[in-house]
Amino acid sequence: MATLAQRVRTFLQSPQGRQLVDQGRRQLAKPENQRRLRGLFQRLQNRRRP
């Protein structure tokens, strides 16, 4: 039986996986989404500090 990592790697190499990765890259290129992610990371970092 394939490990989870192997199954993910196989999916990402498939046409459907490559399409999904391309879609994600296009979304990450948008300034609005970059701003949202920065805010999310900032909130997560602040939550870890005592």
mmCIF file of N, CA and C in Angstrom:
data_model
loop_
_atom_site.group_PDB
_atom_site.id
_atom_site.type_symbol
_atom_site.label_atom_id
_atom_site.label_comp_id
_atom_site.label_asym_id
_atom_site.label_seq_id
_atom_site.Cartn_x
_atom_site.Cartn_y
_atom_site.Cartn_z
ATOM 1 N N MET A 1 0.841 -1.180 0.000
ATOM 2 C CA MET A 1 0.000 0.000 0.000
ATOM 3 C C MET A 1 0.887 1.244 0.000
ATOM 4 N N ALA A 2 0.507 2.228 -0.809
ATOM 5 C CA ALA A 2 1.291 3.450 -0.930
ATOM 6 C C ALA A 2 1.087 4.337 0.295
ATOM 7 N N THR A 3 2.156 5.017 0.669
ATOM 8 C CA THR A 3 2.045 5.942 1.788
ATOM 9 C C THR A 3 1.274 7.179 1.330
ATOM 10 N N LEU A 4 0.846 7.965 2.282
ATOM 11 C CA LEU A 4 0.098 9.176 1.957
ATOM 12 C C LEU A 4 0.939 10.110 1.089
ATOM 13 N N ALA A 5 2.207 10.262 1.425
ATOM 14 C CA ALA A 5 3.090 11.140 0.660
ATOM 15 C C ALA A 5 3.208 10.666 -0.787
ATOM 16 N N GLN A 6 3.293 9.365 -1.001
ATOM 17 C CA GLN A 6 3.385 8.828 -2.361
ATOM 18 C C GLN A 6 2.098 9.074 -3.131
ATOM 19 N N ARG A 7 0.970 8.930 -2.451
ATOM 20 C CA ARG A 7 -0.316 9.155 -3.108
ATOM 21 C C ARG A 7 -0.488 10.617 -3.497
ATOM 22 N N VAL A 8 -0.045 11.532 -2.615
ATOM 23 C CA VAL A 8 -0.118 12.960 -2.918
ATOM 24 C C VAL A 8 0.794 13.279 -4.094
ATOM 25 N N ARG A 9 2.010 12.759 -4.081
ATOM 26 C CA ARG A 9 2.966 12.997 -5.159
ATOM 27 C C ARG A 9 2.409 12.500 -6.495
ATOM 28 N N THR A 10 1.807 11.330 -6.490
ATOM 29 C CA THR A 10 1.221 10.777 -7.714
ATOM 30 C C THR A 10 0.100 11.667 -8.223
ATOM 31 N N PHE A 11 -0.753 12.135 -7.307
ATOM 32 C CA PHE A 11 -1.851 13.018 -7.704
ATOM 33 C C PHE A 11 -1.322 14.310 -8.307
ATOM 34 N N LEU A 12 -0.299 14.901 -7.674
ATOM 35 C CA LEU A 12 0.223 16.174 -8.161
ATOM 36 C C LEU A 12 0.881 16.041 -9.527
ATOM 37 N N GLN A 13 1.317 14.847 -9.890
ATOM 38 C CA GLN A 13 1.929 14.629 -11.192
ATOM 39 C C GLN A 13 0.887 14.310 -12.263
ATOM 40 N N SER A 14 -0.345 14.051 -11.860
ATOM 41 C CA SER A 14 -1.414 13.743 -12.811
ATOM 42 C C SER A 14 -1.903 15.040 -13.460
ATOM 43 N N PRO A 15 -2.584 14.948 -14.593
ATOM 44 C CA PRO A 15 -3.125 16.161 -15.240
ATOM 45 C C PRO A 15 -4.064 16.950 -14.315
ATOM 46 N N GLN A 16 -4.892 16.257 -13.573
ATOM 47 C CA GLN A 16 -5.809 16.933 -12.658
ATOM 48 C C GLN A 16 -5.039 17.652 -11.550
ATOM 49 N N GLY A 17 -3.998 17.025 -11.035
ATOM 50 C CA GLY A 17 -3.181 17.638 -9.996
ATOM 51 C C GLY A 17 -2.432 18.857 -10.505
ATOM 52 N N ARG A 18 -1.883 18.748 -11.709
ATOM 53 C CA ARG A 18 -1.177 19.897 -12.293
ATOM 54 C C ARG A 18 -2.137 21.063 -12.522
ATOM 55 N N GLN A 19 -3.360 20.758 -12.933
ATOM 56 C CA GLN A 19 -4.366 21.797 -13.146
ATOM 57 C C GLN A 19 -4.686 22.498 -11.824
ATOM 58 N N LEU A 20 -4.801 21.727 -10.765
ATOM 59 C CA LEU A 20 -5.095 22.284 -9.450
ATOM 60 C C LEU A 20 -3.938 23.168 -8.954
ATOM 61 N N VAL A 21 -2.713 22.735 -9.181
ATOM 62 C CA VAL A 21 -1.540 23.523 -8.783
ATOM 63 C C VAL A 21 -1.499 24.837 -9.570
ATOM 64 N N ASP A 22 -1.775 24.773 -10.862
ATOM 65 C CA ASP A 22 -1.792 25.995 -11.677
ATOM 66 C C ASP A 22 -2.870 26.961 -11.194
ATOM 67 N N GLN A 23 -4.020 26.430 -10.849
ATOM 68 C CA GLN A 23 -5.109 27.265 -10.343
ATOM 69 C C GLN A 23 -4.688 27.937 -9.027
ATOM 70 N N GLY A 24 -4.028 27.199 -8.163
ATOM 71 C CA GLY A 24 -3.544 27.761 -6.906
ATOM 72 C C GLY A 24 -2.528 28.859 -7.128
ATOM 73 N N ARG A 25 -1.636 28.648 -8.075
ATOM 74 C CA ARG A 25 -0.628 29.674 -8.377
ATOM 75 C C ARG A 25 -1.275 30.949 -8.900
ATOM 76 N N ARG A 26 -2.296 30.794 -9.739
ATOM 77 C CA ARG A 26 -3.000 31.974 -10.246
ATOM 78 C C ARG A 26 -3.684 32.728 -9.109
ATOM 79 N N GLN A 27 -4.273 32.003 -8.184
ATOM 80 C CA GLN A 27 -4.934 32.643 -7.050
ATOM 81 C C GLN A 27 -3.918 33.352 -6.153
ATOM 82 N N LEU A 28 -2.754 32.743 -5.944
ATOM 83 C CA LEU A 28 -1.736 33.357 -5.091
ATOM 84 C C LEU A 28 -1.107 34.592 -5.732
ATOM 85 N N ALA A 29 -1.218 34.720 -7.040
ATOM 86 C CA ALA A 29 -0.653 35.878 -7.724
ATOM 87 C C ALA A 29 -1.515 37.125 -7.518
ATOM 88 N N LYS A 30 -2.741 36.961 -7.048
ATOM 89 C CA LYS A 30 -3.640 38.100 -6.850
ATOM 90 C C LYS A 30 -3.271 38.839 -5.560
ATOM 91 N N PRO A 31 -3.103 40.163 -5.649
ATOM 92 C CA PRO A 31 -2.714 40.952 -4.468
ATOM 93 C C PRO A 31 -3.703 40.820 -3.309
ATOM 94 N N GLU A 32 -4.971 40.722 -3.593
ATOM 95 C CA GLU A 32 -5.971 40.602 -2.522
ATOM 96 C C GLU A 32 -5.755 39.330 -1.712
ATOM 97 N N ASN A 33 -5.480 38.232 -2.386
ATOM 98 C CA ASN A 33 -5.249 36.968 -1.689
ATOM 99 C C ASN A 33 -3.926 36.987 -0.917
ATOM 100 N N GLN A 34 -2.927 37.659 -1.455
ATOM 101 C CA GLN A 34 -1.661 37.779 -0.740
ATOM 102 C C GLN A 34 -1.868 38.550 0.558
ATOM 103 N N ARG A 35 -2.681 39.615 0.509
ATOM 104 C CA ARG A 35 -2.971 40.414 1.703
ATOM 105 C C ARG A 35 -3.702 39.564 2.733
ATOM 106 N N ARG A 36 -4.658 38.771 2.294
ATOM 107 C CA ARG A 36 -5.399 37.907 3.216
ATOM 108 C C ARG A 36 -4.482 36.887 3.890
ATOM 109 N N LEU A 37 -3.582 36.297 3.118
ATOM 110 C CA LEU A 37 -2.665 35.308 3.683
ATOM 111 C C LEU A 37 -1.702 35.942 4.686
ATOM 112 N N ARG A 38 -1.204 37.152 4.363
ATOM 113 C CA ARG A 38 -0.320 37.825 5.310
ATOM 114 C C ARG A 38 -1.041 38.083 6.623
ATOM 115 N N GLY A 39 -2.296 38.509 6.542
ATOM 116 C CA GLY A 39 -3.080 38.747 7.752
ATOM 117 C C GLY A 39 -3.287 37.469 8.545
ATOM 118 N N LEU A 40 -3.560 36.369 7.853
ATOM 119 C CA LEU A 40 -3.744 35.080 8.515
ATOM 120 C C LEU A 40 -2.471 34.642 9.223
ATOM 121 N N PHE A 41 -1.333 34.741 8.541
ATOM 122 C CA PHE A 41 -0.062 34.355 9.147
ATOM 123 C C PHE A 41 0.256 35.219 10.357
ATOM 124 N N GLN A 42 -0.057 36.506 10.240
ATOM 125 C CA GLN A 42 0.207 37.415 11.349
ATOM 126 C C GLN A 42 -0.639 37.036 12.567
ATOM 127 N N ARG A 43 -1.910 36.720 12.355
ATOM 128 C CA ARG A 43 -2.769 36.307 13.463
ATOM 129 C C ARG A 43 -2.269 35.021 14.092
ATOM 130 N N LEU A 44 -1.824 34.079 13.272
ATOM 131 C CA LEU A 44 -1.319 32.812 13.805
ATOM 132 C C LEU A 44 -0.044 33.031 14.616
ATOM 133 N N GLN A 45 0.831 33.894 14.156
ATOM 134 C CA GLN A 45 2.070 34.169 14.883
ATOM 135 C C GLN A 45 1.770 34.846 16.206
ATOM 136 N N ASN A 46 0.819 35.768 16.224
ATOM 137 C CA ASN A 46 0.467 36.459 17.460
ATOM 138 C C ASN A 46 -0.173 35.507 18.464
ATOM 139 N N ARG A 47 -0.864 34.519 17.983
ATOM 140 C CA ARG A 47 -1.525 33.553 18.859
ATOM 141 C C ARG A 47 -0.517 32.687 19.586
ATOM 142 N N ARG A 48 0.632 32.427 18.979
ATOM 143 C CA ARG A 48 1.647 31.566 19.588
ATOM 144 C C ARG A 48 2.434 32.253 20.688
ATOM 145 N N ARG A 49 2.495 33.578 20.630
ATOM 146 C CA ARG A 49 3.288 34.314 21.623
ATOM 147 C C ARG A 49 2.534 34.407 22.924
ATOM 148 N N PRO A 50 3.207 34.087 24.051
ATOM 149 C CA PRO A 50 2.531 34.165 25.361
ATOM 150 C C PRO A 50 2.333 35.584 25.847
#
